Amino acid sequence: MSGAPWYLDCDTGIDDALTLGLLVAEGADLKGIGSVSGNLSAAGGARNTLDLMSLMGRADVPVAVGAHDPLGDEFHGVADFVHGANGIGDVELPRAGEPVAESAAEMLVRLAHEHPGALRVLAVGPLTNLALALALDPELPSLVADVVIMGGAALVPGNVSSVAEANIWNDPVAADLVLQASWPVTMVGLDVTMDARFEETHRVELAAGGAVPKALAAMLGVYFQYYTPILGRPSCALHDPLAAAIALGTVVPTSAPVVPIEVDATDGPGRGQTLVDLRSRFVGYPPQPGTRHRVVLGVPEGFGDELLATLLRLP
Ligand code: RIB
Ligand code: CA
């Protein structure tokens, strides 16, 4: 398990909640968590994060409320048809704690200066806070070890449009700024997350665990309702948890080439498309100098089983 200090940026919806469970169960050194609007409002995501972290005994991790609106746009509303009206499958957790006064962007900049060259960033929602942090401190990329995002789609269709994945589509301007910055970004997109699944058997076993696994299993009811007609059987896609497992190193990609990645930041039909240049797979097209991002195109089978075993370790 990576002993590095982490900043997590999330829009605590249901797969974000599973990710919080994974990070806590794996003992990740979470220095701070920022919320961003996406699945629900940044304020609602912070509430869910605070309540779940307290339920897991990790109320010590500070939570900051991040950007409500995407850059140059307005929050598009709660994705209640996927995550429920409250973002976590309409499960009511005991309310616990309050967010800190600083914004998520301010927290990220502060942590980068407190852990220069060591802080790792995991972003599993729209990238608005990371873009705002870059504006606050242009030196940020030199202070951050690396960034891992759940977002994008390289060789597969999108989920909110034929070409765009939700986190990128929700704030393509921010995603463009994040990918233009000089830090290395690992893109964990729909190419691998759509095939990382929880089946009904996983959900039933999770529900037989302790209080935290039970709460996470209860959240999955709404999430399964959304994914079952898409996937053709009672199951769901494990987008954010897979990105977290790759970030922690507990899942090692079978394919993750170093490639240029651009974003269509227009508001046309291509909005939010991640344009991944894979020409360097041919020896005649060596990577251009400065190419630093990776796109994950393959992971081993069996992540659902691994995630279940990890989450069942929670109390
Ligand atoms: O497209 C999947 C992503 O959008 C996940 O991060 C999910 O939580 C939503 O934010
Ligand atoms: Ca998310």
CSV table of C-alpha atoms and ligand atoms in Angstrom, one decimal:
chain,number,residue,atom,x,y,z
A,1,MET,CA,0.0,0.0,0.0
A,2,SER,CA,1.3,3.4,-0.9
A,3,GLY,CA,2.5,5.3,2.2
A,4,ALA,CA,2.3,8.6,0.4
A,5,PRO,CA,0.1,11.5,1.6
A,6,TRP,CA,-3.1,11.8,-0.4
A,7,TYR,CA,-5.6,14.5,-1.3
A,8,LEU,CA,-8.9,13.1,-2.5
A,9,ASP,CA,-11.4,15.1,-4.6
A,10,CYS,CA,-14.8,13.6,-5.0
A,11,ASP,CA,-18.5,14.1,-5.6
A,12,THR,CA,-19.7,11.6,-3.0
A,13,GLY,CA,-22.1,9.6,-4.8
A,14,ILE,CA,-22.3,5.9,-4.4
A,15,ASP,CA,-19.2,4.7,-6.2
A,16,ASP,CA,-17.3,7.6,-4.4
A,17,ALA,CA,-18.6,6.2,-1.1
A,18,LEU,CA,-17.2,2.7,-2.0
A,19,THR,CA,-13.9,4.5,-2.8
A,20,LEU,CA,-13.9,6.2,0.7
A,21,GLY,CA,-14.4,2.7,2.2
A,22,LEU,CA,-11.5,1.2,0.1
A,23,LEU,CA,-9.2,4.1,1.0
A,24,VAL,CA,-10.0,3.7,4.7
A,25,ALA,CA,-9.7,-0.1,4.7
A,26,GLU,CA,-6.4,0.1,2.9
A,27,GLY,CA,-5.1,2.6,5.5
A,28,ALA,CA,-4.4,5.3,2.9
A,29,ASP,CA,-2.8,8.4,4.5
A,30,LEU,CA,-5.6,10.8,3.6
A,31,LYS,CA,-4.5,14.3,4.5
A,32,GLY,CA,-7.7,16.0,3.2
A,33,ILE,CA,-10.8,15.5,1.1
A,34,GLY,CA,-12.4,18.1,-1.1
A,35,SER,CA,-15.9,17.9,-2.5
A,36,VAL,CA,-17.0,19.1,-5.9
A,37,SER,CA,-20.4,19.3,-7.6
A,38,GLY,CA,-21.1,16.4,-10.0
A,39,ASN,CA,-23.3,13.6,-8.8
A,40,LEU,CA,-24.8,16.1,-6.5
A,41,SER,CA,-23.8,19.6,-5.1
A,42,ALA,CA,-20.4,20.1,-3.5
A,43,ALA,CA,-22.2,20.9,-0.3
A,44,GLY,CA,-24.2,17.6,-0.4
A,45,GLY,CA,-21.1,15.7,-1.3
A,46,ALA,CA,-19.2,17.1,1.6
A,47,ARG,CA,-22.1,16.1,3.9
A,48,ASN,CA,-22.1,12.5,2.7
A,49,THR,CA,-18.3,12.4,3.0
A,50,LEU,CA,-18.3,13.7,6.5
A,51,ASP,CA,-21.0,11.3,7.6
A,52,LEU,CA,-19.4,8.2,6.0
A,53,MET,CA,-15.9,9.0,7.3
A,54,SER,CA,-17.3,9.4,10.8
A,55,LEU,CA,-19.2,6.1,10.5
A,56,MET,CA,-15.9,4.5,9.5
A,57,GLY,CA,-14.1,6.1,12.5
A,58,ARG,CA,-12.1,8.6,10.4
A,59,ALA,CA,-13.7,11.9,11.4
A,60,ASP,CA,-10.1,13.1,11.8
A,61,VAL,CA,-9.8,13.6,8.1
A,62,PRO,CA,-10.7,17.2,7.2
A,63,VAL,CA,-13.3,17.7,4.5
A,64,ALA,CA,-13.5,20.9,2.5
A,65,VAL,CA,-16.4,22.1,0.4
A,66,GLY,CA,-15.3,22.8,-3.2
A,67,ALA,CA,-16.7,24.4,-6.3
A,68,HIS,CA,-20.5,24.4,-6.7
A,69,ASP,CA,-20.4,25.4,-10.4
A,70,PRO,CA,-18.1,24.2,-13.2
A,71,LEU,CA,-15.8,26.8,-14.8
A,72,GLY,CA,-17.8,29.1,-16.9
A,73,ASP,CA,-21.0,27.1,-16.5
A,74,GLU,CA,-23.7,26.2,-13.9
A,75,PHE,CA,-24.1,23.0,-11.8
A,76,HIS,CA,-26.2,20.7,-13.9
A,77,GLY,CA,-28.2,19.2,-11.0
A,78,VAL,CA,-28.3,16.0,-9.0
A,79,ALA,CA,-27.8,12.8,-10.9
A,80,ASP,CA,-30.6,11.3,-8.7
A,81,PHE,CA,-31.5,8.6,-11.3
A,82,VAL,CA,-28.0,7.1,-10.7
A,83,HIS,CA,-27.1,8.0,-7.1
A,84,GLY,CA,-30.5,8.8,-5.5
A,85,ALA,CA,-31.7,12.2,-4.4
A,86,ASN,CA,-29.1,12.5,-1.6
A,87,GLY,CA,-26.3,11.1,-3.6
A,88,ILE,CA,-25.8,7.9,-1.6
A,89,GLY,CA,-28.8,5.8,-2.6
A,90,ASP,CA,-31.2,7.7,-0.2
A,91,VAL,CA,-29.5,6.0,2.8
A,92,GLU,CA,-29.7,8.2,5.8
A,93,LEU,CA,-26.4,8.2,7.8
A,94,PRO,CA,-26.0,9.7,11.2
A,95,ARG,CA,-25.0,13.3,10.7
A,96,ALA,CA,-21.5,14.0,12.0
A,97,GLY,CA,-19.1,16.9,11.8
A,98,GLU,CA,-18.9,20.0,9.7
A,99,PRO,CA,-16.6,20.9,6.7
A,100,VAL,CA,-13.5,23.1,7.4
A,101,ALA,CA,-13.5,26.8,6.5
A,102,GLU,CA,-11.0,26.6,3.6
A,103,SER,CA,-12.2,25.7,0.1
A,104,ALA,CA,-11.2,22.4,-1.5
A,105,ALA,CA,-8.8,24.3,-3.8
A,106,GLU,CA,-7.2,26.1,-0.9
A,107,MET,CA,-6.9,22.8,0.9
A,108,LEU,CA,-5.1,21.2,-2.1
A,109,VAL,CA,-2.7,24.1,-2.3
A,110,ARG,CA,-2.0,24.0,1.4
A,111,LEU,CA,-1.4,20.3,1.4
A,112,ALA,CA,0.9,20.5,-1.6
A,113,HIS,CA,3.1,23.0,0.3
A,114,GLU,CA,3.0,20.9,3.4
A,115,HIS,CA,4.1,17.8,1.5
A,116,PRO,CA,6.2,19.2,-1.3
A,117,GLY,CA,6.9,16.7,-4.1
A,118,ALA,CA,5.2,13.9,-2.1
A,119,LEU,CA,1.5,14.7,-2.2
A,120,ARG,CA,-0.5,12.5,-4.5
A,121,VAL,CA,-3.9,13.6,-5.8
A,122,LEU,CA,-6.8,11.3,-6.6
A,123,ALA,CA,-9.8,12.9,-8.3
A,124,VAL,CA,-13.0,10.9,-8.9
A,125,GLY,CA,-15.4,13.8,-9.8
A,126,PRO,CA,-15.3,16.7,-12.1
A,127,LEU,CA,-11.9,18.5,-12.1
A,128,THR,CA,-13.1,22.0,-11.1
A,129,ASN,CA,-11.2,22.1,-7.8
A,130,LEU,CA,-8.0,21.0,-9.3
A,131,ALA,CA,-8.3,23.7,-12.0
A,132,LEU,CA,-9.1,26.4,-9.3
A,133,ALA,CA,-6.0,25.2,-7.3
A,134,LEU,CA,-3.8,25.6,-10.4
A,135,ALA,CA,-5.1,29.2,-10.7
A,136,LEU,CA,-4.4,29.8,-7.0
A,137,ASP,CA,-0.9,28.5,-7.3
A,138,PRO,CA,0.7,28.1,-10.7
A,139,GLU,CA,3.6,26.3,-9.0
A,140,LEU,CA,1.2,23.5,-7.9
A,141,PRO,CA,2.3,20.9,-10.5
A,142,SER,CA,5.9,21.1,-9.2
A,143,LEU,CA,4.7,20.3,-5.7
A,144,VAL,CA,2.4,17.4,-6.5
A,145,ALA,CA,3.9,13.9,-7.2
A,146,ASP,CA,1.1,12.8,-9.5
A,147,VAL,CA,-2.6,13.0,-10.3
A,148,VAL,CA,-4.9,10.0,-10.8
A,149,ILE,CA,-8.3,10.7,-12.2
A,150,MET,CA,-11.4,8.6,-12.8
A,151,GLY,CA,-12.5,10.1,-16.0
A,152,GLY,CA,-12.6,10.0,-19.8
A,153,ALA,CA,-12.9,7.4,-22.4
A,154,ALA,CA,-10.1,6.6,-24.9
A,155,LEU,CA,-11.3,3.8,-27.2
A,156,VAL,CA,-14.8,3.2,-25.9
A,157,PRO,CA,-18.0,5.3,-26.0
A,158,GLY,CA,-18.9,7.9,-23.3
A,159,ASN,CA,-21.6,7.5,-20.8
A,160,VAL,CA,-23.2,11.0,-20.8
A,161,SER,CA,-22.9,11.3,-24.5
A,162,SER,CA,-21.6,9.1,-27.4
A,163,VAL,CA,-18.1,10.4,-26.7
A,164,ALA,CA,-17.9,11.9,-23.2
A,165,GLU,CA,-17.6,10.5,-19.7
A,166,ALA,CA,-19.5,12.3,-16.9
A,167,ASN,CA,-16.6,13.8,-14.9
A,168,ILE,CA,-15.0,15.3,-17.9
A,169,TRP,CA,-18.3,16.3,-19.5
A,170,ASN,CA,-19.4,18.1,-16.3
A,171,ASP,CA,-16.5,20.5,-16.5
A,172,PRO,CA,-14.5,20.1,-19.7
A,173,VAL,CA,-12.8,23.5,-19.3
A,174,ALA,CA,-11.3,22.4,-15.9
A,175,ALA,CA,-10.3,19.0,-17.4
A,176,ASP,CA,-8.5,20.7,-20.2
A,177,LEU,CA,-6.6,23.0,-17.8
A,178,VAL,CA,-5.7,20.0,-15.6
A,179,LEU,CA,-4.4,18.0,-18.5
A,180,GLN,CA,-2.4,20.9,-19.9
A,181,ALA,CA,-0.7,21.5,-16.5
A,182,SER,CA,2.8,20.0,-16.2
A,183,TRP,CA,2.0,17.3,-13.6
A,184,PRO,CA,1.7,13.6,-14.7
A,185,VAL,CA,-1.9,12.5,-14.9
A,186,THR,CA,-3.1,8.8,-15.0
A,187,MET,CA,-6.4,8.6,-16.7
A,188,VAL,CA,-8.6,5.7,-15.5
A,189,GLY,CA,-11.5,5.9,-17.8
A,190,LEU,CA,-14.5,4.0,-19.0
A,191,ASP,CA,-12.1,1.8,-21.1
A,192,VAL,CA,-11.5,-0.2,-17.9
A,193,THR,CA,-14.1,1.0,-15.3
A,194,MET,CA,-17.2,-0.1,-17.2
A,195,ASP,CA,-16.0,-3.7,-17.0
A,196,ALA,CA,-15.1,-3.5,-13.3
A,197,ARG,CA,-18.2,-4.9,-11.8
A,198,PHE,CA,-20.1,-5.6,-8.6
A,199,GLU,CA,-22.6,-8.5,-9.2
A,200,GLU,CA,-25.6,-9.3,-7.0
A,201,THR,CA,-23.5,-11.9,-5.2
A,202,HIS,CA,-21.1,-9.1,-4.1
A,203,ARG,CA,-23.9,-6.9,-2.9
A,204,VAL,CA,-25.5,-9.8,-0.9
A,205,GLU,CA,-22.1,-10.6,0.7
A,206,LEU,CA,-21.4,-7.0,1.5
A,207,ALA,CA,-24.8,-6.7,3.2
A,208,ALA,CA,-23.8,-9.5,5.5
A,209,GLY,CA,-20.8,-7.5,6.8
A,210,GLY,CA,-20.5,-5.0,9.6
A,211,ALA,CA,-22.3,-1.6,10.0
A,212,VAL,CA,-20.2,0.1,7.3
A,213,PRO,CA,-20.4,-2.7,4.7
A,214,LYS,CA,-24.2,-2.9,5.4
A,215,ALA,CA,-24.5,0.9,4.8
A,216,LEU,CA,-22.5,0.6,1.5
A,217,ALA,CA,-24.6,-2.4,0.4
A,218,ALA,CA,-27.8,-0.4,1.1
A,219,MET,CA,-26.5,2.4,-1.1
A,220,LEU,CA,-26.0,0.0,-4.0
A,221,GLY,CA,-29.8,-0.6,-4.3
A,222,VAL,CA,-30.3,2.6,-6.3
A,223,TYR,CA,-27.0,2.2,-8.2
A,224,PHE,CA,-28.0,-1.4,-9.3
A,225,GLN,CA,-31.4,-0.1,-10.4
A,226,TYR,CA,-29.6,2.3,-12.8
A,227,TYR,CA,-27.0,-0.2,-14.1
A,228,THR,CA,-29.0,-3.4,-14.4
A,229,PRO,CA,-30.9,-2.4,-17.6
A,230,ILE,CA,-27.6,-1.1,-19.0
A,231,LEU,CA,-25.5,-4.1,-18.2
A,232,GLY,CA,-28.3,-6.7,-18.7
A,233,ARG,CA,-28.1,-8.2,-15.2
A,234,PRO,CA,-28.2,-7.1,-11.6
A,235,SER,CA,-24.7,-5.4,-11.3
A,236,CYS,CA,-23.0,-2.1,-11.4
A,237,ALA,CA,-19.8,-0.5,-12.7
A,238,LEU,CA,-17.0,0.3,-10.1
A,239,HIS,CA,-15.7,3.5,-11.7
A,240,ASP,CA,-14.1,5.4,-8.7
A,241,PRO,CA,-13.0,2.4,-6.7
A,242,LEU,CA,-11.0,1.0,-9.6
A,243,ALA,CA,-9.2,4.4,-10.0
A,244,ALA,CA,-8.4,4.4,-6.3
A,245,ALA,CA,-7.1,0.8,-6.4
A,246,ILE,CA,-4.8,1.7,-9.4
A,247,ALA,CA,-3.7,4.9,-7.5
A,248,LEU,CA,-2.8,2.8,-4.4
A,249,GLY,CA,-1.1,0.1,-6.5
A,250,THR,CA,-3.3,-2.7,-5.3
A,251,VAL,CA,-4.5,-3.1,-9.0
A,252,VAL,CA,-1.6,-3.0,-11.5
A,253,PRO,CA,-2.7,-2.1,-15.0
A,254,THR,CA,-1.9,-4.6,-17.8
A,255,SER,CA,-1.8,-1.7,-20.3
A,256,ALA,CA,-1.1,1.9,-19.5
A,257,PRO,CA,0.8,3.7,-22.3
A,258,VAL,CA,2.3,7.1,-21.9
A,259,VAL,CA,0.3,9.3,-24.3
A,260,PRO,CA,-0.8,12.9,-25.0
A,261,ILE,CA,-4.4,13.5,-23.8
A,262,GLU,CA,-6.4,16.5,-24.9
A,263,VAL,CA,-10.0,17.4,-24.0
A,264,ASP,CA,-12.7,18.9,-26.2
A,265,ALA,CA,-13.6,21.9,-24.1
A,266,THR,CA,-16.2,23.2,-26.5
A,267,ASP,CA,-19.9,23.0,-25.9
A,268,GLY,CA,-20.6,21.2,-29.1
A,269,PRO,CA,-21.4,17.6,-29.8
A,270,GLY,CA,-17.8,16.7,-28.8
A,271,ARG,CA,-18.0,18.4,-25.4
A,272,GLY,CA,-15.9,16.5,-22.8
A,273,GLN,CA,-14.3,14.0,-25.3
A,274,THR,CA,-10.9,12.9,-24.2
A,275,LEU,CA,-8.7,12.7,-27.3
A,276,VAL,CA,-6.0,10.2,-26.5
A,277,ASP,CA,-3.1,10.0,-29.1
A,278,LEU,CA,-2.2,6.3,-29.3
A,279,ARG,CA,-0.1,6.6,-32.5
A,280,SER,CA,3.1,6.0,-30.5
A,281,ARG,CA,2.1,2.4,-30.2
A,282,PHE,CA,3.8,2.2,-33.6
A,283,VAL,CA,7.5,2.4,-33.5
A,284,GLY,CA,7.5,5.0,-36.2
A,285,TYR,CA,5.7,7.5,-33.9
A,286,PRO,CA,7.9,7.8,-30.7
A,287,PRO,CA,6.3,9.8,-27.9
A,288,GLN,CA,6.9,13.5,-28.3
A,289,PRO,CA,9.2,15.1,-25.6
A,290,GLY,CA,7.2,16.1,-22.6
A,291,THR,CA,4.6,13.4,-23.0
A,292,ARG,CA,3.8,12.5,-19.4
A,293,HIS,CA,0.2,11.3,-19.0
A,294,ARG,CA,-0.9,7.7,-18.9
A,295,VAL,CA,-4.1,6.1,-20.1
A,296,VAL,CA,-5.1,2.9,-18.5
A,297,LEU,CA,-6.4,0.5,-21.2
A,298,GLY,CA,-6.2,-2.9,-19.4
A,299,VAL,CA,-6.5,-4.3,-15.9
A,300,PRO,CA,-6.5,-7.8,-14.5
A,301,GLU,CA,-9.9,-9.6,-14.0
A,302,GLY,CA,-11.5,-9.9,-10.6
A,303,PHE,CA,-11.6,-6.4,-9.1
A,304,GLY,CA,-15.1,-6.9,-7.8
A,305,ASP,CA,-13.9,-9.8,-5.6
A,306,GLU,CA,-10.9,-7.8,-4.4
A,307,LEU,CA,-13.1,-4.8,-3.6
A,308,LEU,CA,-15.6,-7.0,-1.7
A,309,ALA,CA,-12.8,-8.5,0.4
A,310,THR,CA,-11.4,-5.1,1.2
A,311,LEU,CA,-14.7,-3.5,2.1
A,312,LEU,CA,-15.6,-6.4,4.4
A,313,ARG,CA,-12.6,-5.5,6.5
A,314,LEU,CA,-14.5,-2.3,7.6
A,315,PRO,CA,-16.3,-2.4,11.0
B,1,RIB,O1,-18.6,8.4,-15.1
B,1,RIB,C1,-18.5,7.9,-13.8
B,1,RIB,C2,-18.1,9.0,-12.9
B,1,RIB,O2,-19.2,10.0,-12.8
B,1,RIB,C3,-17.9,8.5,-11.4
B,1,RIB,O3,-16.9,9.3,-10.8
B,1,RIB,C4,-19.2,8.7,-10.8
B,1,RIB,O4,-19.1,8.9,-9.4
B,1,RIB,C5,-19.6,10.0,-11.5
B,1,RIB,O5,-19.0,11.0,-10.7
B,2,CA,CA,-17.4,10.3,-8.6
